PDB file of C-alpha atoms and ligand atoms in Angstrom:
ATOM      1  CA  MET D  50      22.138 -19.439 -39.339  1.00 76.00           C
ATOM      2  CA  ASN D  51      19.606 -16.640 -39.392  1.00 82.00           C
ATOM      3  CA  PHE D  52      18.356 -14.900 -36.272  1.00 90.00           C
ATOM      4  CA  SER D  53      14.873 -14.014 -37.396  1.00 97.00           C
ATOM      5  CA  LEU D  54      11.935 -15.326 -35.343  1.00 98.00           C
ATOM      6  CA  GLU D  55       9.849 -15.954 -38.498  1.00 98.00           C
ATOM      7  CA  GLY D  56       7.704 -19.053 -38.161  1.00 98.00           C
ATOM      8  CA  ARG D  57       8.044 -19.080 -34.372  1.00 98.00           C
ATOM      9  CA  THR D  58       5.428 -18.519 -31.674  1.00 98.00           C
ATOM     10  CA  TYR D  59       6.074 -16.919 -28.284  1.00 98.00           C
ATOM     11  CA  VAL D  60       3.847 -16.494 -25.225  1.00 99.00           C
ATOM     12  CA  VAL D  61       4.040 -13.070 -23.547  1.00 99.00           C
ATOM     13  CA  MET D  62       2.512 -12.981 -20.051  1.00 98.00           C
ATOM     14  CA  GLY D  63       1.875  -9.694 -18.275  1.00 98.00           C
ATOM     15  CA  VAL D  64       1.082  -6.899 -20.735  1.00 98.00           C
ATOM     16  CA  ALA D  65      -1.011  -4.364 -18.765  1.00 97.00           C
ATOM     17  CA  ASN D  66      -0.719  -1.273 -20.985  1.00 98.00           C
ATOM     18  CA  LYS D  67       1.507   0.471 -23.537  1.00 98.00           C
ATOM     19  CA  ARG D  68       4.113   1.278 -20.855  1.00 98.00           C
ATOM     20  CA  SER D  69       4.501  -2.360 -19.789  1.00 98.00           C
ATOM     21  CA  ILE D  70       7.969  -3.889 -20.213  1.00 98.00           C
ATOM     22  CA  ALA D  71       6.062  -6.938 -21.517  1.00 98.00           C
ATOM     23  CA  TRP D  72       4.744  -4.718 -24.344  1.00 98.00           C
ATOM     24  CA  GLY D  73       8.301  -3.652 -25.196  1.00 98.00           C
ATOM     25  CA  ILE D  74       9.229  -7.336 -25.371  1.00 99.00           C
ATOM     26  CA  ALA D  75       6.173  -8.125 -27.528  1.00 98.00           C
ATOM     27  CA  GLN D  76       7.085  -5.346 -29.990  1.00 98.00           C
ATOM     28  CA  SER D  77      10.692  -6.551 -30.378  1.00 98.00           C
ATOM     29  CA  LEU D  78       9.649 -10.178 -30.882  1.00 98.00           C
ATOM     30  CA  HIS D  79       6.945  -9.125 -33.364  1.00 98.00           C
ATOM     31  CA  ASN D  80       9.413  -6.986 -35.320  1.00 98.00           C
ATOM     32  CA  ALA D  81      11.707 -10.035 -35.522  1.00 98.00           C
ATOM     33  CA  GLY D  82       8.848 -11.940 -37.198  1.00 98.00           C
ATOM     34  CA  ALA D  83       7.398 -13.853 -34.228  1.00 98.00           C
ATOM     35  CA  ARG D  84       3.739 -14.780 -33.825  1.00 98.00           C
ATOM     36  CA  LEU D  85       2.518 -13.797 -30.358  1.00 98.00           C
ATOM     37  CA  VAL D  86       0.225 -15.387 -27.788  1.00 98.00           C
ATOM     38  CA  PHE D  87      -0.783 -13.036 -24.956  1.00 98.00           C
ATOM     39  CA  THR D  88      -2.041 -14.049 -21.521  1.00 98.00           C
ATOM     40  CA  TYR D  89      -3.576 -11.653 -19.019  1.00 98.00           C
ATOM     41  CA  ALA D  90      -4.556 -11.983 -15.345  1.00 97.00           C
ATOM     42  CA  ASN D  91      -8.293 -11.265 -15.619  1.00 97.00           C
ATOM     43  CA  GLU D  92     -10.895  -9.841 -18.000  1.00 96.00           C
ATOM     44  CA  ARG D  93     -10.050  -6.269 -16.924  1.00 97.00           C
ATOM     45  CA  PHE D  94      -6.854  -6.604 -19.014  1.00 97.00           C
ATOM     46  CA  GLU D  95      -8.364  -8.304 -22.076  1.00 98.00           C
ATOM     47  CA  LYS D  96      -9.407  -5.161 -23.938  1.00 98.00           C
ATOM     48  CA  PRO D  97      -6.183  -3.154 -23.328  1.00 98.00           C
ATOM     49  CA  VAL D  98      -4.096  -6.112 -24.520  1.00 98.00           C
ATOM     50  CA  ARG D  99      -6.250  -6.751 -27.612  1.00 98.00           C
ATOM     51  CA  ASP D 100      -6.202  -3.020 -28.460  1.00 98.00           C
ATOM     52  CA  LEU D 101      -2.393  -2.924 -28.185  1.00 98.00           C
ATOM     53  CA  ALA D 102      -1.954  -6.085 -30.280  1.00 98.00           C
ATOM     54  CA  ALA D 103      -4.239  -4.537 -32.920  1.00 98.00           C
ATOM     55  CA  THR D 104      -1.575  -1.837 -33.488  1.00 98.00           C
ATOM     56  CA  LEU D 105       0.914  -4.492 -34.677  1.00 98.00           C
ATOM     57  CA  ASP D 106       1.258  -4.919 -38.459  1.00 95.00           C
ATOM     58  CA  ARG D 107       0.162  -8.584 -38.401  1.00 94.00           C
ATOM     59  CA  ASP D 108      -3.081  -9.607 -36.699  1.00 93.00           C
ATOM     60  CA  ASP D 109      -2.179 -13.223 -35.936  1.00 97.00           C
ATOM     61  CA  SER D 110      -2.011 -12.837 -32.132  1.00 98.00           C
ATOM     62  CA  LEU D 111      -4.018 -15.035 -29.746  1.00 98.00           C
ATOM     63  CA  PHE D 112      -5.288 -14.127 -26.258  1.00 98.00           C
ATOM     64  CA  TYR D 113      -5.923 -16.182 -23.106  1.00 98.00           C
ATOM     65  CA  GLU D 114      -6.802 -15.361 -19.516  1.00 98.00           C
ATOM     66  CA  CYS D 115      -4.433 -16.912 -16.962  1.00 98.00           C
ATOM     67  CA  ASP D 116      -4.642 -16.468 -13.182  1.00 98.00           C
ATOM     68  CA  VAL D 117      -1.134 -17.569 -12.157  1.00 98.00           C
ATOM     69  CA  THR D 118      -2.186 -18.150  -8.531  1.00 98.00           C
ATOM     70  CA  SER D 119      -4.083 -21.275  -9.673  1.00 98.00           C
ATOM     71  CA  ASP D 120      -2.343 -24.430 -10.893  1.00 98.00           C
ATOM     72  CA  GLU D 121      -5.561 -25.533 -12.606  1.00 98.00           C
ATOM     73  CA  ALA D 122      -5.836 -22.202 -14.422  1.00 98.00           C
ATOM     74  CA  ILE D 123      -2.234 -22.468 -15.651  1.00 98.00           C
ATOM     75  CA  GLU D 124      -2.735 -26.077 -16.803  1.00 98.00           C
ATOM     76  CA  GLN D 125      -5.978 -25.147 -18.585  1.00 98.00           C
ATOM     77  CA  THR D 126      -4.423 -22.092 -20.279  1.00 98.00           C
ATOM     78  CA  PHE D 127      -1.540 -24.109 -21.729  1.00 98.00           C
ATOM     79  CA  GLU D 128      -3.942 -26.904 -22.740  1.00 98.00           C
ATOM     80  CA  ASN D 129      -5.918 -24.291 -24.693  1.00 98.00           C
ATOM     81  CA  ILE D 130      -2.746 -22.826 -26.237  1.00 98.00           C
ATOM     82  CA  LYS D 131      -1.573 -26.335 -27.188  1.00 98.00           C
ATOM     83  CA  ASN D 132      -4.914 -27.051 -28.896  1.00 98.00           C
ATOM     84  CA  ASP D 133      -4.835 -23.745 -30.808  1.00 98.00           C
ATOM     85  CA  VAL D 134      -1.161 -23.359 -31.801  1.00 98.00           C
ATOM     86  CA  GLY D 135       0.474 -26.729 -31.047  1.00 98.00           C
ATOM     87  CA  VAL D 136       4.110 -25.683 -30.630  1.00 98.00           C
ATOM     88  CA  ILE D 137       5.592 -22.630 -28.901  1.00 99.00           C
ATOM     89  CA  HIS D 138       9.240 -21.564 -29.082  1.00 98.00           C
ATOM     90  CA  GLY D 139       9.481 -19.478 -25.905  1.00 98.00           C
ATOM     91  CA  LEU D 140       7.764 -17.563 -23.172  1.00 99.00           C
ATOM     92  CA  ALA D 141       8.229 -14.212 -21.441  1.00 99.00           C
ATOM     93  CA  HIS D 142       7.118 -14.219 -17.789  1.00 99.00           C
ATOM     94  CA  CYS D 143       6.519 -10.564 -16.862  1.00 98.00           C
ATOM     95  CA  ILE D 144       4.439 -11.118 -13.740  1.00 98.00           C
ATOM     96  CA  ALA D 145       4.967  -9.963 -10.147  1.00 98.00           C
ATOM     97  CA  PHE D 146       2.939  -8.631  -7.247  1.00 98.00           C
ATOM     98  CA  ALA D 147       3.350  -7.603  -3.614  1.00 98.00           C
ATOM     99  CA  LYS D 148       1.063  -5.648  -1.302  1.00 98.00           C
ATOM    100  CA  ARG D 149       1.662  -1.931  -1.821  1.00 98.00           C
ATOM    101  CA  GLU D 150       1.891  -1.275   1.921  1.00 98.00           C
ATOM    102  CA  GLU D 151       4.815  -3.731   2.074  1.00 98.00           C
ATOM    103  CA  LEU D 152       6.807  -1.904  -0.646  1.00 98.00           C
ATOM    104  CA  SER D 153       7.916   0.997   1.512  1.00 97.00           C
ATOM    105  CA  GLY D 154       9.066   1.563   5.094  1.00 97.00           C
ATOM    106  CA  GLU D 155      10.743  -1.236   7.034  1.00 98.00           C
ATOM    107  CA  PHE D 156      10.960  -4.811   5.747  1.00 98.00           C
ATOM    108  CA  LEU D 157      10.594  -5.759   9.428  1.00 98.00           C
ATOM    109  CA  ASN D 158       6.871  -5.029   9.103  1.00 98.00           C
ATOM    110  CA  THR D 159       6.272  -7.613   6.354  1.00 98.00           C
ATOM    111  CA  SER D 160       3.328  -9.901   7.119  1.00 98.00           C
ATOM    112  CA  ARG D 161       3.453 -13.694   6.776  1.00 98.00           C
ATOM    113  CA  GLU D 162       0.583 -13.504   4.286  1.00 98.00           C
ATOM    114  CA  GLY D 163       2.134 -10.647   2.276  1.00 98.00           C
ATOM    115  CA  PHE D 164       5.466 -12.477   2.097  1.00 99.00           C
ATOM    116  CA  ALA D 165       3.783 -15.661   0.832  1.00 99.00           C
ATOM    117  CA  LEU D 166       1.673 -13.739  -1.703  1.00 98.00           C
ATOM    118  CA  ALA D 167       4.740 -12.029  -3.200  1.00 99.00           C
ATOM    119  CA  GLN D 168       6.556 -15.377  -3.403  1.00 99.00           C
ATOM    120  CA  ASP D 169       3.540 -17.120  -4.959  1.00 99.00           C
ATOM    121  CA  ILE D 170       2.868 -14.622  -7.746  1.00 98.00           C
ATOM    122  CA  SER D 171       6.403 -13.319  -8.353  1.00 99.00           C
ATOM    123  CA  ALA D 172       8.480 -16.490  -8.036  1.00 99.00           C
ATOM    124  CA  PHE D 173       6.550 -19.781  -7.806  1.00 99.00           C
ATOM    125  CA  SER D 174       4.435 -18.829 -10.830  1.00 99.00           C
ATOM    126  CA  LEU D 175       7.546 -19.164 -13.038  1.00 99.00           C
ATOM    127  CA  ALA D 176       8.002 -22.798 -11.951  1.00 99.00           C
ATOM    128  CA  ALA D 177       4.315 -23.643 -12.412  1.00 99.00           C
ATOM    129  CA  ILE D 178       4.241 -21.991 -15.859  1.00 99.00           C
ATOM    130  CA  ALA D 179       7.501 -23.655 -16.964  1.00 99.00           C
ATOM    131  CA  ARG D 180       6.086 -27.070 -15.975  1.00 98.00           C
ATOM    132  CA  SER D 181       3.049 -26.553 -18.252  1.00 98.00           C
ATOM    133  CA  ALA D 182       4.811 -24.673 -21.064  1.00 98.00           C
ATOM    134  CA  LYS D 183       7.633 -27.251 -21.389  1.00 98.00           C
ATOM    135  CA  ASP D 184       5.286 -29.759 -23.059  1.00 98.00           C
ATOM    136  CA  LEU D 185       4.555 -27.264 -25.879  1.00 98.00           C
ATOM    137  CA  MET D 186       8.246 -26.578 -26.536  1.00 98.00           C
ATOM    138  CA  THR D 187       8.801 -29.724 -28.601  1.00 98.00           C
ATOM    139  CA  GLU D 188      11.288 -27.892 -30.877  1.00 98.00           C
ATOM    140  CA  GLY D 189      13.273 -26.497 -27.952  1.00 97.00           C
ATOM    141  CA  GLY D 190      12.599 -23.165 -26.362  1.00 98.00           C
ATOM    142  CA  SER D 191      13.624 -20.120 -24.369  1.00 98.00           C
ATOM    143  CA  ILE D 192      11.940 -18.912 -21.203  1.00 99.00           C
ATOM    144  CA  LEU D 193      12.714 -15.487 -19.779  1.00 98.00           C
ATOM    145  CA  THR D 194      11.572 -13.670 -16.675  1.00 99.00           C
ATOM    146  CA  LEU D 195      11.997 -10.121 -15.391  1.00 99.00           C
ATOM    147  CA  THR D 196      13.969  -9.525 -12.208  1.00 99.00           C
ATOM    148  CA  TYR D 197      15.474  -6.555 -10.387  1.00 98.00           C
ATOM    149  CA  LEU D 198      18.698  -5.587  -8.606  1.00 98.00           C
ATOM    150  CA  GLY D 199      16.807  -5.467  -5.293  1.00 98.00           C
ATOM    151  CA  GLY D 200      16.890  -9.273  -5.320  1.00 98.00           C
ATOM    152  CA  GLU D 201      20.712  -9.280  -5.400  1.00 98.00           C
ATOM    153  CA  ARG D 202      21.328  -6.556  -2.827  1.00 98.00           C
ATOM    154  CA  VAL D 203      19.304  -4.203  -0.638  1.00 98.00           C
ATOM    155  CA  VAL D 204      17.461  -1.412  -2.450  1.00 97.00           C
ATOM    156  CA  GLU D 205      15.636   0.789   0.049  1.00 96.00           C
ATOM    157  CA  ASN D 206      11.831   0.244   0.020  1.00 97.00           C
ATOM    158  CA  TYR D 207      11.903  -2.734  -2.359  1.00 98.00           C
ATOM    159  CA  ASN D 208      11.575  -4.958   0.736  1.00 98.00           C
ATOM    160  CA  VAL D 209       9.340  -8.016   0.278  1.00 98.00           C
ATOM    161  CA  MET D 210       9.660  -7.859  -3.517  1.00 98.00           C
ATOM    162  CA  GLY D 211      13.447  -8.032  -3.167  1.00 98.00           C
ATOM    163  CA  VAL D 212      13.127 -11.300  -1.274  1.00 99.00           C
ATOM    164  CA  ALA D 213      10.686 -12.550  -3.936  1.00 99.00           C
ATOM    165  CA  LYS D 214      13.141 -11.617  -6.722  1.00 99.00           C
ATOM    166  CA  ALA D 215      15.969 -13.459  -4.932  1.00 99.00           C
ATOM    167  CA  SER D 216      13.665 -16.470  -4.943  1.00 99.00           C
ATOM    168  CA  LEU D 217      12.768 -15.873  -8.630  1.00 99.00           C
ATOM    169  CA  ASP D 218      16.474 -15.743  -9.587  1.00 99.00           C
ATOM    170  CA  ALA D 219      17.174 -19.069  -7.851  1.00 99.00           C
ATOM    171  CA  THR D 220      13.963 -20.550  -9.345  1.00 99.00           C
ATOM    172  CA  MET D 221      15.225 -19.496 -12.816  1.00 99.00           C
ATOM    173  CA  ARG D 222      18.581 -21.261 -12.218  1.00 99.00           C
ATOM    174  CA  TYR D 223      17.023 -24.509 -10.955  1.00 99.00           C
ATOM    175  CA  LEU D 224      14.581 -24.530 -13.893  1.00 99.00           C
ATOM    176  CA  ALA D 225      17.512 -23.913 -16.280  1.00 99.00           C
ATOM    177  CA  ASN D 226      19.212 -26.980 -14.783  1.00 99.00           C
ATOM    178  CA  ASP D 227      16.127 -29.201 -15.207  1.00 98.00           C
ATOM    179  CA  LEU D 228      15.041 -27.988 -18.650  1.00 98.00           C
ATOM    180  CA  GLY D 229      18.406 -27.842 -20.437  1.00 98.00           C
ATOM    181  CA  LYS D 230      18.228 -31.553 -21.343  1.00 98.00           C
ATOM    182  CA  TYR D 231      14.890 -30.862 -23.081  1.00 98.00           C
ATOM    183  CA  GLY D 232      16.477 -28.074 -25.158  1.00 98.00           C
ATOM    184  CA  VAL D 233      14.773 -25.345 -23.153  1.00 98.00           C
ATOM    185  CA  ARG D 234      16.828 -22.407 -21.854  1.00 99.00           C
ATOM    186  CA  VAL D 235      15.758 -20.250 -18.881  1.00 99.00           C
ATOM    187  CA  ASN D 236      17.168 -16.744 -18.244  1.00 99.00           C
ATOM    188  CA  ALA D 237      16.296 -13.446 -16.608  1.00 99.00           C
ATOM    189  CA  ILE D 238      16.545  -9.829 -17.644  1.00 99.00           C
ATOM    190  CA  SER D 239      17.307  -7.526 -14.722  1.00 99.00           C
ATOM    191  CA  ALA D 240      15.763  -4.281 -15.949  1.00 98.00           C
ATOM    192  CA  GLY D 241      16.613  -0.898 -14.534  1.00 98.00           C
ATOM    193  CA  PRO D 242      13.676   1.167 -13.266  1.00 98.00           C
ATOM    194  CA  ILE D 243      11.102   1.964 -15.959  1.00 98.00           C
ATOM    195  CA  ARG D 244       7.960   4.048 -15.307  1.00 97.00           C
ATOM    196  CA  THR D 245       5.241   1.383 -15.443  1.00 98.00           C
ATOM    197  CA  VAL D 246       1.977   0.941 -13.555  1.00 96.00           C
ATOM    198  CA  SER D 247       3.794  -1.564 -11.324  1.00 97.00           C
ATOM    199  CA  ALA D 248       6.632   0.863 -10.574  1.00 97.00           C
ATOM    200  CA  LYS D 249       4.083   3.298  -9.141  1.00 95.00           C
ATOM    201  CA  GLY D 250       3.591   0.819  -6.294  1.00 95.00           C
ATOM    202  CA  VAL D 251       7.200   0.954  -5.090  1.00 96.00           C
ATOM    203  CA  GLY D 252       8.193   3.728  -2.667  1.00 89.00           C
ATOM    204  CA  ASP D 253      10.457   6.541  -3.902  1.00 90.00           C
ATOM    205  CA  PHE D 254      10.684   5.292  -7.490  1.00 94.00           C
ATOM    206  CA  ASN D 255      11.496   8.787  -8.762  1.00 94.00           C
ATOM    207  CA  ALA D 256      14.611   8.998  -6.568  1.00 95.00           C
ATOM    208  CA  ILE D 257      15.939   5.769  -8.070  1.00 95.00           C
ATOM    209  CA  LEU D 258      15.190   6.944 -11.627  1.00 96.00           C
ATOM    210  CA  LYS D 259      17.138  10.165 -10.968  1.00 96.00           C
ATOM    211  CA  GLU D 260      20.036   8.151  -9.492  1.00 96.00           C
ATOM    212  CA  ILE D 261      20.252   6.023 -12.667  1.00 96.00           C
ATOM    213  CA  GLU D 262      20.369   9.079 -14.919  1.00 95.00           C
ATOM    214  CA  GLU D 263      23.043  10.717 -12.763  1.00 97.00           C
ATOM    215  CA  ARG D 264      25.235   7.783 -11.671  1.00 97.00           C
ATOM    216  CA  SER D 265      24.862   4.894 -14.127  1.00 98.00           C
ATOM    217  CA  PRO D 266      27.802   4.381 -16.557  1.00 98.00           C
ATOM    218  CA  LEU D 267      25.542   5.199 -19.540  1.00 98.00           C
ATOM    219  CA  ARG D 268      24.022   8.213 -17.698  1.00 98.00           C
ATOM    220  CA  LYS D 269      20.601   7.559 -19.145  1.00 97.00           C
ATOM    221  CA  PRO D 270      17.299   5.959 -18.184  1.00 97.00           C
ATOM    222  CA  VAL D 271      16.435   2.447 -19.355  1.00 98.00           C
ATOM    223  CA  THR D 272      13.644   1.926 -21.899  1.00 98.00           C
ATOM    224  CA  LYS D 273      11.241  -0.976 -22.463  1.00 98.00           C
ATOM    225  CA  GLU D 274      12.569  -1.102 -26.061  1.00 98.00           C
ATOM    226  CA  GLU D 275      16.107  -1.804 -24.763  1.00 98.00           C
ATOM    227  CA  VAL D 276      14.705  -4.603 -22.607  1.00 99.00           C
ATOM    228  CA  GLY D 277      12.656  -5.832 -25.598  1.00 99.00           C
ATOM    229  CA  ASP D 278      15.740  -6.110 -27.798  1.00 98.00           C
ATOM    230  CA  THR D 279      17.626  -8.110 -25.139  1.00 98.00           C
ATOM    231  CA  ALA D 280      14.563 -10.348 -24.940  1.00 99.00           C
ATOM    232  CA  TYR D 281      14.831 -10.823 -28.720  1.00 98.00           C
ATOM    233  CA  PHE D 282      18.480 -11.897 -28.210  1.00 98.00           C
ATOM    234  CA  LEU D 283      17.460 -14.375 -25.494  1.00 98.00           C
ATOM    235  CA  MET D 284      14.619 -15.809 -27.635  1.00 98.00           C
ATOM    236  CA  SER D 285      16.828 -16.122 -30.738  1.00 98.00           C
ATOM    237  CA  ASP D 286      19.562 -18.629 -31.600  1.00 97.00           C
ATOM    238  CA  LEU D 287      22.120 -15.880 -30.895  1.00 97.00           C
ATOM    239  CA  SER D 288      21.841 -16.867 -27.217  1.00 98.00           C
ATOM    240  CA  ARG D 289      21.815 -20.649 -27.827  1.00 98.00           C
ATOM    241  CA  GLY D 290      24.773 -21.072 -25.424  1.00 98.00           C
ATOM    242  CA  VAL D 291      23.194 -19.031 -22.609  1.00 98.00           C
ATOM    243  CA  THR D 292      21.014 -20.458 -19.825  1.00 99.00           C
ATOM    244  CA  GLY D 293      20.623 -19.797 -16.114  1.00 99.00           C
ATOM    245  CA  GLU D 294      21.851 -16.246 -16.682  1.00 99.00           C
ATOM    246  CA  ILE D 295      20.770 -12.803 -15.515  1.00 99.00           C
ATOM    247  CA  ILE D 296      21.434 -10.072 -18.080  1.00 99.00           C
ATOM    248  CA  HIS D 297      21.294  -6.569 -16.606  1.00 98.00           C
ATOM    249  CA  VAL D 298      19.678  -4.037 -18.924  1.00 98.00           C
ATOM    250  CA  ASP D 299      20.142  -1.107 -16.567  1.00 98.00           C
ATOM    251  CA  SER D 300      22.601   1.361 -18.170  1.00 98.00           C
ATOM    252  CA  GLY D 301      25.278  -0.487 -16.165  1.00 98.00           C
ATOM    253  CA  TYR D 302      23.993   0.757 -12.800  1.00 98.00           C
ATOM    254  CA  ASN D 303      24.465  -2.637 -11.099  1.00 98.00           C
ATOM    255  CA  ILE D 304      28.281  -2.448 -11.402  1.00 98.00           C
ATOM    256  CA  MET D 305      28.378   0.643  -9.174  1.00 96.00           C
ATOM    257  CA  GLY D 306      29.060   0.315  -5.410  1.00 89.00           C
TER     258      GLY D 306
HETATM  259  C1  F9T K 568      12.706   1.114  -4.614  1.00 59.94           C
HETATM  260  C2  F9T K 568      12.975   0.414  -5.905  1.00 59.94           C
HETATM  261  C3  F9T K 568      12.673   1.341  -7.070  1.00 59.94           C
HETATM  262  C4  F9T K 568      12.936   0.622  -8.409  1.00 59.94           C
HETATM  263  C5  F9T K 568      11.885  -0.451  -8.616  1.00 59.94           C
HETATM  264  C6  F9T K 568      12.004  -1.047 -10.039  1.00 59.94           C
HETATM  265  C7  F9T K 568      10.850  -1.962 -10.206  1.00 59.94           C
HETATM  266  C8  F9T K 568       9.644  -1.490 -10.707  1.00 59.94           C
HETATM  267  C9  F9T K 568       8.550  -2.351 -10.869  1.00 59.94           C
HETATM  268  C10 F9T K 568       8.673  -3.680 -10.494  1.00 59.94           C
HETATM  269  O1  F9T K 568       7.621  -4.576 -10.637  1.00 59.94           O
HETATM  270  C11 F9T K 568       6.689  -4.637  -9.633  1.00 59.94           C
HETATM  271  C12 F9T K 568       5.567  -5.429  -9.859  1.00 59.94           C
HETATM  272  C13 F9T K 568       4.550  -5.486  -8.920  1.00 59.94           C
HETATM  273  C14 F9T K 568       4.688  -4.784  -7.734  1.00 59.94           C
HETATM  274  O2  F9T K 568       3.679  -4.848  -6.797  1.00 59.94           O
HETATM  275  C15 F9T K 568       2.734  -3.845  -6.852  1.00 59.94           C
HETATM  276  C16 F9T K 568       2.746  -2.846  -7.828  1.00 59.94           C
HETATM  277  C17 F9T K 568       1.721  -1.878  -7.790  1.00 59.94           C
HETATM  278  C18 F9T K 568       0.754  -1.943  -6.817  1.00 59.94           C
HETATM  279  C19 F9T K 568       0.827  -2.981  -5.881  1.00 59.94           C
HETATM  280  O3  F9T K 568      -0.107  -3.046  -4.929  1.00 59.94           O
HETATM  281  N1  F9T K 568       1.810  -3.904  -5.911  1.00 59.94           N
HETATM  282  C20 F9T K 568       5.820  -4.011  -7.503  1.00 59.94           C
HETATM  283  C21 F9T K 568       6.840  -3.938  -8.459  1.00 59.94           C
HETATM  284  C22 F9T K 568       9.878  -4.146  -9.982  1.00 59.94           C
HETATM  285  O4  F9T K 568       9.938  -5.463  -9.639  1.00 59.94           O
HETATM  286  C23 F9T K 568      10.973  -3.305  -9.827  1.00 59.94           C
END
């Protein structure tokens, strides 16, 4: 059995720029031989994503806009992908959002609308995407999403996104249960803090980064390349017995009290 991704196609959702974890995942899958399909939220992201993909040593990538807050948009995007590539072998969901003002201070101050928005984009979108993507995974498949420790226990300031990640983790498990009989696995990578454009929106990010370097078992920060290589494992046949799982790529920080 070989563990190359040659001859396989994967959808990567959520590349914003070269610091994105999604870009680290794309690079690892590309280096393993995969063909990539990128989706982006709106036209503002099209050029940055195309420019990044142009740096890869094969120019066989495809690009689609996908507003994950719309069921019609998701259905249309996967209809287009199905028409253009036919079969996909997996999908990386690297999408989340919460209002910046609700990512610091007291969770008590979370608004009804802000709570629902974070749930919609950061958790429900995985279920809606899995429902559409499943039909393209006729040769089996692997779906992965990105989560964070703040969904398992309280991390100061993470607030409404922590509740959304708890929901995402349960969504991942229930999807794993439904999709297993179709040969589709669903897992999550719980990444330690990485300096991305999204991380800038969460209060006191620098303090957490310092804590990881000082207190994590590996005593070092986490990189998008480390997350990318674990994504390669989860997309490959090496992880064929793994579904419904959260793999922490966080220098071991989560095992600390
Ligand atoms: C206090 C916790 C510090 C470690 C946070 C690690 C982390 C960093 C980035 C993460 O991804 C997002 C994605 C969107 C998001 O919402 C944003 C981001 C920027 C601006 C904004 O208005 N909302 C917040 C975090 C994430 O889920 C977790």
